[in-house]
CSV table of C-alpha atoms in Angstrom, one decimal:
chain,number,residue,atom,x,y,z
A,7,UNK,CA,-76.6,-96.1,-78.7
A,8,UNK,CA,-75.4,-95.9,-82.2
A,9,UNK,CA,-72.1,-97.7,-83.2
A,10,UNK,CA,-70.3,-97.7,-86.6
A,11,UNK,CA,-68.2,-100.4,-88.2
A,12,UNK,CA,-66.4,-99.9,-91.5
A,13,UNK,CA,-63.9,-101.2,-93.9
A,14,UNK,CA,-62.5,-100.0,-97.2
A,15,UNK,CA,-65.8,-100.5,-98.9
A,16,UNK,CA,-68.7,-100.2,-96.4
A,17,UNK,CA,-69.7,-98.0,-93.5
A,18,UNK,CA,-72.4,-99.6,-91.4
A,19,UNK,CA,-74.4,-98.0,-88.5
A,20,UNK,CA,-76.0,-100.2,-85.9
A,21,UNK,CA,-78.2,-99.3,-82.9
A,22,UNK,CA,-77.9,-101.2,-79.6
A,23,UNK,CA,-81.7,-100.9,-79.3
A,24,UNK,CA,-82.6,-104.2,-81.0
A,25,UNK,CA,-79.1,-104.6,-82.3
A,26,UNK,CA,-80.6,-103.2,-85.5
A,27,UNK,CA,-78.7,-102.2,-88.6
A,28,UNK,CA,-79.7,-98.6,-89.4
A,29,UNK,CA,-77.4,-97.6,-92.3
A,30,UNK,CA,-75.2,-99.2,-94.9
A,31,UNK,CA,-73.2,-96.7,-97.1
A,32,UNK,CA,-71.0,-97.6,-100.1
A,33,UNK,CA,-69.5,-95.0,-102.4
A,34,UNK,CA,-71.7,-92.3,-100.7
A,35,UNK,CA,-75.0,-94.2,-101.4
A,36,UNK,CA,-77.3,-95.3,-98.7
A,37,UNK,CA,-78.7,-98.7,-99.2
A,38,UNK,CA,-81.1,-99.0,-96.2
A,39,UNK,CA,-84.5,-97.6,-95.6
A,40,UNK,CA,-84.3,-94.6,-93.3
A,41,UNK,CA,-87.1,-95.8,-90.9
A,42,UNK,CA,-89.4,-93.0,-91.5
A,43,UNK,CA,-92.6,-93.9,-89.6
A,44,UNK,CA,-94.9,-92.6,-92.3
A,45,UNK,CA,-94.2,-95.9,-94.1
A,46,UNK,CA,-92.5,-98.1,-91.5
A,47,UNK,CA,-90.6,-97.0,-88.5
A,48,UNK,CA,-88.0,-99.7,-88.5
A,49,UNK,CA,-84.9,-100.5,-90.7
A,50,UNK,CA,-83.7,-104.1,-90.1
A,51,UNK,CA,-85.2,-105.5,-86.9
A,52,UNK,CA,-84.3,-109.0,-85.6
A,53,UNK,CA,-87.4,-111.2,-85.1
A,54,UNK,CA,-87.0,-113.2,-81.8
A,55,UNK,CA,-88.2,-115.4,-80.2
A,56,UNK,CA,-91.1,-115.3,-82.6
A,57,UNK,CA,-91.3,-114.6,-86.4
A,58,UNK,CA,-94.7,-113.2,-87.3
A,59,UNK,CA,-97.8,-113.3,-85.1
A,60,UNK,CA,-99.3,-116.0,-82.9
A,61,UNK,CA,-103.0,-116.8,-83.4
A,62,UNK,CA,-105.3,-114.5,-81.5
A,63,UNK,CA,-102.3,-112.9,-79.9
A,64,UNK,CA,-101.8,-115.7,-77.5
A,65,UNK,CA,-99.6,-118.8,-77.5
A,66,UNK,CA,-99.6,-121.8,-75.2
A,67,UNK,CA,-96.7,-123.7,-73.6
A,68,UNK,CA,-96.5,-126.1,-70.7
A,69,UNK,CA,-100.3,-125.8,-70.3
A,70,UNK,CA,-100.3,-122.0,-69.8
A,71,UNK,CA,-101.2,-119.2,-72.2
A,72,UNK,CA,-99.1,-116.1,-72.8
A,73,UNK,CA,-99.8,-113.0,-74.8
A,74,UNK,CA,-97.3,-112.2,-77.5
A,75,UNK,CA,-97.1,-109.4,-80.1
A,76,UNK,CA,-95.9,-109.7,-83.7
A,77,UNK,CA,-92.2,-110.8,-84.1
A,78,UNK,CA,-91.4,-111.2,-80.4
A,79,UNK,CA,-89.7,-108.7,-78.3
A,80,UNK,CA,-85.9,-108.6,-79.0
A,81,UNK,CA,-86.3,-105.8,-81.6
A,82,UNK,CA,-87.6,-103.5,-78.8
A,83,UNK,CA,-85.0,-104.3,-76.2
A,84,UNK,CA,-81.5,-102.9,-75.4
A,85,UNK,CA,-78.7,-105.2,-76.2
A,86,UNK,CA,-75.3,-105.1,-74.5
A,87,UNK,CA,-72.2,-104.4,-76.4
A,88,UNK,CA,-70.2,-107.7,-76.2
A,89,UNK,CA,-67.2,-107.2,-78.5
A,90,UNK,CA,-66.0,-104.7,-81.1
A,91,UNK,CA,-63.3,-104.0,-83.7
A,92,UNK,CA,-63.2,-101.6,-86.7
A,93,UNK,CA,-65.0,-104.1,-88.9
A,94,UNK,CA,-66.9,-106.3,-86.4
A,95,UNK,CA,-69.3,-105.8,-83.6
A,96,UNK,CA,-71.2,-108.2,-81.4
A,97,UNK,CA,-74.3,-107.6,-79.1
A,98,UNK,CA,-76.0,-109.8,-76.6
A,99,UNK,CA,-79.5,-110.1,-75.0
A,100,UNK,CA,-80.2,-112.4,-72.1
A,101,UNK,CA,-83.4,-113.5,-70.5
A,102,UNK,CA,-84.5,-111.6,-67.5
A,103,UNK,CA,-87.6,-111.1,-65.3
A,104,UNK,CA,-89.2,-109.0,-68.0
A,105,UNK,CA,-88.7,-111.6,-70.7
A,106,UNK,CA,-89.5,-114.5,-68.5
A,107,UNK,CA,-92.9,-113.1,-67.8
A,108,UNK,CA,-93.8,-113.2,-71.5
A,109,UNK,CA,-91.6,-116.1,-72.7
A,110,UNK,CA,-90.8,-118.7,-69.9
A,111,UNK,CA,-87.5,-119.9,-71.3
A,112,UNK,CA,-84.0,-118.8,-70.4
A,113,UNK,CA,-81.9,-117.7,-73.3
A,114,UNK,CA,-78.8,-115.8,-74.5
A,115,UNK,CA,-78.9,-114.3,-78.0
A,116,UNK,CA,-75.8,-113.0,-79.5
A,117,UNK,CA,-75.9,-111.1,-82.8
A,118,UNK,CA,-72.5,-110.4,-84.6
A,119,UNK,CA,-72.0,-108.2,-87.6
A,120,UNK,CA,-68.8,-108.6,-89.7
A,121,UNK,CA,-67.6,-106.9,-92.8
A,122,UNK,CA,-65.7,-108.6,-95.6
A,123,UNK,CA,-65.2,-106.4,-98.7
A,124,UNK,CA,-68.6,-105.3,-100.0
A,125,UNK,CA,-70.5,-107.9,-97.8
A,126,UNK,CA,-72.0,-107.7,-94.3
A,127,UNK,CA,-72.6,-111.0,-92.5
A,128,UNK,CA,-75.1,-111.3,-89.8
A,129,UNK,CA,-74.6,-114.2,-87.3
A,130,UNK,CA,-77.1,-115.3,-84.8
A,131,UNK,CA,-76.3,-117.5,-81.8
A,132,UNK,CA,-79.1,-118.7,-79.5
A,133,UNK,CA,-78.0,-120.5,-76.3
A,134,UNK,CA,-80.1,-122.4,-73.9
A,135,UNK,CA,-78.5,-122.1,-70.4
A,136,UNK,CA,-81.4,-123.8,-68.7
A,137,UNK,CA,-82.0,-127.4,-67.7
A,138,UNK,CA,-85.1,-127.8,-70.0
A,139,UNK,CA,-86.0,-127.6,-73.7
A,140,UNK,CA,-86.6,-124.2,-75.2
A,141,UNK,CA,-88.6,-123.5,-78.4
A,142,UNK,CA,-88.0,-120.4,-80.6
A,143,UNK,CA,-88.0,-118.8,-84.0
A,144,UNK,CA,-85.6,-116.2,-85.4
A,145,UNK,CA,-85.5,-114.1,-88.5
A,146,UNK,CA,-84.4,-110.9,-90.3
A,147,UNK,CA,-86.4,-108.1,-91.6
A,148,UNK,CA,-83.9,-105.9,-93.6
A,149,UNK,CA,-85.4,-103.1,-95.7
A,150,UNK,CA,-83.4,-102.0,-98.8
A,151,UNK,CA,-84.0,-98.9,-100.9
A,152,UNK,CA,-86.2,-99.5,-103.9
A,153,UNK,CA,-86.2,-97.7,-106.2
A,154,UNK,CA,-82.7,-96.3,-106.0
A,155,UNK,CA,-83.9,-93.3,-107.9
A,156,UNK,CA,-87.4,-92.2,-109.0
A,157,UNK,CA,-90.8,-92.7,-107.4
A,158,UNK,CA,-91.9,-96.3,-108.4
A,159,UNK,CA,-90.6,-99.7,-107.8
A,160,UNK,CA,-92.4,-100.8,-111.1
A,161,UNK,CA,-89.9,-102.6,-113.3
A,162,UNK,CA,-87.4,-103.3,-110.5
A,163,UNK,CA,-86.7,-107.1,-110.1
A,164,UNK,CA,-86.0,-109.9,-107.7
A,165,UNK,CA,-83.4,-112.4,-109.0
A,166,UNK,CA,-83.3,-115.9,-107.5
A,167,UNK,CA,-80.5,-118.5,-107.7
A,168,UNK,CA,-83.1,-121.1,-108.6
A,169,UNK,CA,-85.3,-120.8,-111.7
A,170,UNK,CA,-88.9,-121.7,-111.9
A,171,UNK,CA,-91.9,-120.0,-110.4
A,172,UNK,CA,-92.0,-119.5,-106.7
A,173,UNK,CA,-95.0,-120.7,-104.6
A,174,UNK,CA,-96.0,-118.4,-101.8
A,175,UNK,CA,-98.8,-117.9,-99.2
A,176,UNK,CA,-100.5,-114.8,-97.8
A,177,UNK,CA,-101.7,-113.7,-94.4
A,178,UNK,CA,-105.3,-113.7,-93.2
A,179,UNK,CA,-105.6,-111.4,-90.2
A,180,UNK,CA,-101.9,-111.9,-89.2
A,181,UNK,CA,-101.9,-115.7,-89.5
A,182,UNK,CA,-101.0,-117.8,-92.6
A,183,UNK,CA,-103.8,-118.9,-94.9
A,184,UNK,CA,-102.6,-122.4,-96.0
A,185,UNK,CA,-105.9,-123.1,-97.9
A,186,UNK,CA,-104.5,-121.3,-101.0
A,187,UNK,CA,-101.1,-120.9,-102.5
A,188,UNK,CA,-100.1,-118.3,-105.1
A,189,UNK,CA,-97.5,-118.2,-107.9
A,190,UNK,CA,-94.8,-115.6,-108.4
A,191,UNK,CA,-93.8,-115.9,-112.1
A,192,UNK,CA,-90.0,-116.3,-112.6
A,193,UNK,CA,-88.3,-116.1,-116.0
A,194,UNK,CA,-84.6,-116.7,-116.4
A,195,UNK,CA,-84.3,-116.3,-112.6
A,196,UNK,CA,-86.1,-112.8,-112.5
A,197,UNK,CA,-89.5,-111.8,-111.0
A,198,UNK,CA,-90.6,-108.3,-111.9
A,199,UNK,CA,-91.6,-106.0,-109.0
A,200,UNK,CA,-94.9,-104.0,-109.4
A,201,UNK,CA,-96.3,-101.3,-107.1
A,202,UNK,CA,-99.3,-103.6,-106.3
A,203,UNK,CA,-97.2,-106.7,-105.5
A,204,UNK,CA,-97.6,-106.3,-101.8
A,205,UNK,CA,-101.2,-105.1,-101.7
A,206,UNK,CA,-102.2,-108.2,-99.7
A,207,UNK,CA,-99.1,-108.0,-97.4
A,208,UNK,CA,-96.0,-110.1,-97.4
A,209,UNK,CA,-95.3,-113.0,-99.9
A,210,UNK,CA,-94.3,-116.0,-97.7
A,211,UNK,CA,-92.3,-118.8,-99.4
A,212,UNK,CA,-91.7,-122.1,-97.6
A,213,UNK,CA,-89.5,-125.0,-98.5
A,214,UNK,CA,-86.1,-123.2,-99.0
A,215,UNK,CA,-87.1,-122.2,-102.6
A,216,UNK,CA,-84.0,-120.0,-102.9
A,217,UNK,CA,-80.7,-119.5,-101.2
A,218,UNK,CA,-79.8,-116.3,-102.9
A,219,UNK,CA,-82.2,-113.4,-103.7
A,220,UNK,CA,-81.0,-110.2,-105.3
A,221,UNK,CA,-82.8,-106.8,-105.7
A,222,UNK,CA,-82.1,-105.5,-109.2
A,223,UNK,CA,-82.7,-102.4,-111.2
A,224,UNK,CA,-84.9,-102.5,-114.2
A,225,UNK,CA,-82.0,-103.5,-116.4
A,226,UNK,CA,-81.5,-106.6,-114.2
A,227,UNK,CA,-78.4,-105.4,-112.5
A,228,UNK,CA,-78.2,-106.6,-108.9
A,229,UNK,CA,-77.3,-104.0,-106.2
A,230,UNK,CA,-78.3,-106.0,-103.2
A,231,UNK,CA,-78.0,-109.8,-102.7
A,232,UNK,CA,-79.1,-111.7,-99.7
A,233,UNK,CA,-77.6,-115.2,-99.2
A,234,UNK,CA,-79.1,-117.5,-96.6
A,235,UNK,CA,-79.8,-121.2,-95.7
A,236,UNK,CA,-83.1,-120.4,-94.0
A,237,UNK,CA,-86.0,-122.6,-94.7
A,238,UNK,CA,-88.3,-119.7,-95.5
A,239,UNK,CA,-88.2,-116.2,-96.8
A,240,UNK,CA,-90.6,-113.3,-96.9
A,241,UNK,CA,-90.8,-110.4,-99.4
A,242,UNK,CA,-92.5,-107.3,-98.3
A,243,UNK,CA,-93.3,-103.6,-98.6
A,244,UNK,CA,-96.1,-101.8,-96.9
A,245,UNK,CA,-99.4,-102.1,-98.7
A,246,UNK,CA,-100.8,-98.9,-100.3
A,247,UNK,CA,-98.0,-96.6,-99.2
A,248,UNK,CA,-95.8,-96.5,-102.3
A,249,UNK,CA,-92.9,-97.0,-99.9
A,250,UNK,CA,-89.5,-96.6,-101.5
A,251,UNK,CA,-88.1,-100.0,-100.1
A,252,UNK,CA,-88.4,-103.7,-100.3
A,253,UNK,CA,-87.6,-106.3,-97.5
A,254,UNK,CA,-85.9,-109.6,-98.2
A,255,UNK,CA,-86.4,-111.6,-95.1
A,256,UNK,CA,-84.7,-114.9,-94.2
A,257,UNK,CA,-86.7,-116.8,-91.6
A,258,UNK,CA,-86.1,-119.7,-89.3
A,259,UNK,CA,-89.7,-119.8,-88.3
A,260,UNK,CA,-93.0,-118.1,-89.2
A,261,UNK,CA,-96.4,-117.0,-87.9
A,262,UNK,CA,-99.1,-119.5,-86.9
A,263,UNK,CA,-101.2,-121.0,-89.6
A,264,UNK,CA,-104.9,-119.9,-89.4
A,265,UNK,CA,-106.0,-123.3,-88.3
A,266,UNK,CA,-103.3,-123.8,-85.7
A,267,UNK,CA,-104.4,-124.6,-82.1
A,268,UNK,CA,-101.4,-126.5,-80.7
A,269,UNK,CA,-98.6,-125.5,-78.2
A,270,UNK,CA,-95.4,-123.7,-78.9
A,271,UNK,CA,-93.5,-126.9,-79.4
A,272,UNK,CA,-95.9,-127.8,-82.1
A,273,UNK,CA,-95.5,-124.7,-84.3
A,274,UNK,CA,-94.4,-125.4,-87.9
A,275,UNK,CA,-90.8,-124.4,-88.5
A,276,UNK,CA,-90.2,-123.9,-84.7
A,277,UNK,CA,-86.7,-124.6,-83.5
A,278,UNK,CA,-85.9,-126.7,-80.4
A,279,UNK,CA,-82.9,-126.4,-78.2
A,280,UNK,CA,-82.1,-129.0,-75.6
A,281,UNK,CA,-80.6,-128.0,-72.2
A,282,UNK,CA,-77.2,-126.4,-72.6
A,283,UNK,CA,-77.3,-126.4,-76.5
A,284,UNK,CA,-76.8,-123.6,-78.9
A,285,UNK,CA,-78.2,-122.7,-82.3
A,286,UNK,CA,-76.2,-120.8,-85.0
A,287,UNK,CA,-77.5,-119.3,-88.2
A,288,UNK,CA,-77.6,-116.1,-90.0
A,289,UNK,CA,-77.3,-114.6,-93.5
A,290,UNK,CA,-75.0,-112.3,-95.7
A,291,UNK,CA,-75.8,-109.3,-97.7
A,292,UNK,CA,-73.6,-108.2,-100.5
A,293,UNK,CA,-73.9,-104.5,-101.7
A,294,UNK,CA,-72.8,-103.6,-105.3
């Protein structure tokens, strides 16, 4: 079911399937990718309880193996409406027989969207209601229109709140190739986007290299800014499709490295919740 929240600046459409933001409109302009399956059939999925892929499509925990697709399962599940006002909405997803067969941990995931002027905040709360530890990742995958007009991303820019070149890794068959890193040149905080930037899939940056990433027009004017405390981020657009959008993705977790053979609890950047504890994180997007 589609819901709408709004204030004097923004009108935001959110679907209860996946609790996914589908539209953000300001001054009559749409800022989010439309979800056309010709390029990518999603708009802003939540990634839970995995970010990225597990090696060979299987992960291990407590001595057992479980198959798992890319980015977990929350994005493909119906969330329940928990709370709603004109400028706020909250959804929940709780573990059930279906999820426990694929991921043997009880959980309650609450996603809350709030408007404040020209900003949309996204708040994640993961609760562990069981009597044992749980391990999980969570992340965002919002796709923003780029270019705003025209046919090419060439000349558009990322702007970071930290100067200096950014180190990133690439995927190898869905897992992270840690044998070689690459450099994204940054000058005066800006990195120029080119149509071939994503020809080898997502750019994955570890180590909290930026807390604020803006999408800018060729003149360097920011029109979307993502703020986050996440330890990783991804930058992505589909390879070879000339897709008119770019994703800026805050992640608390990532895919397996290509040489990883451990259990779920041993995954790099995995999060651990003790029995009865909760984890709170999120990000904010400002639209100009």
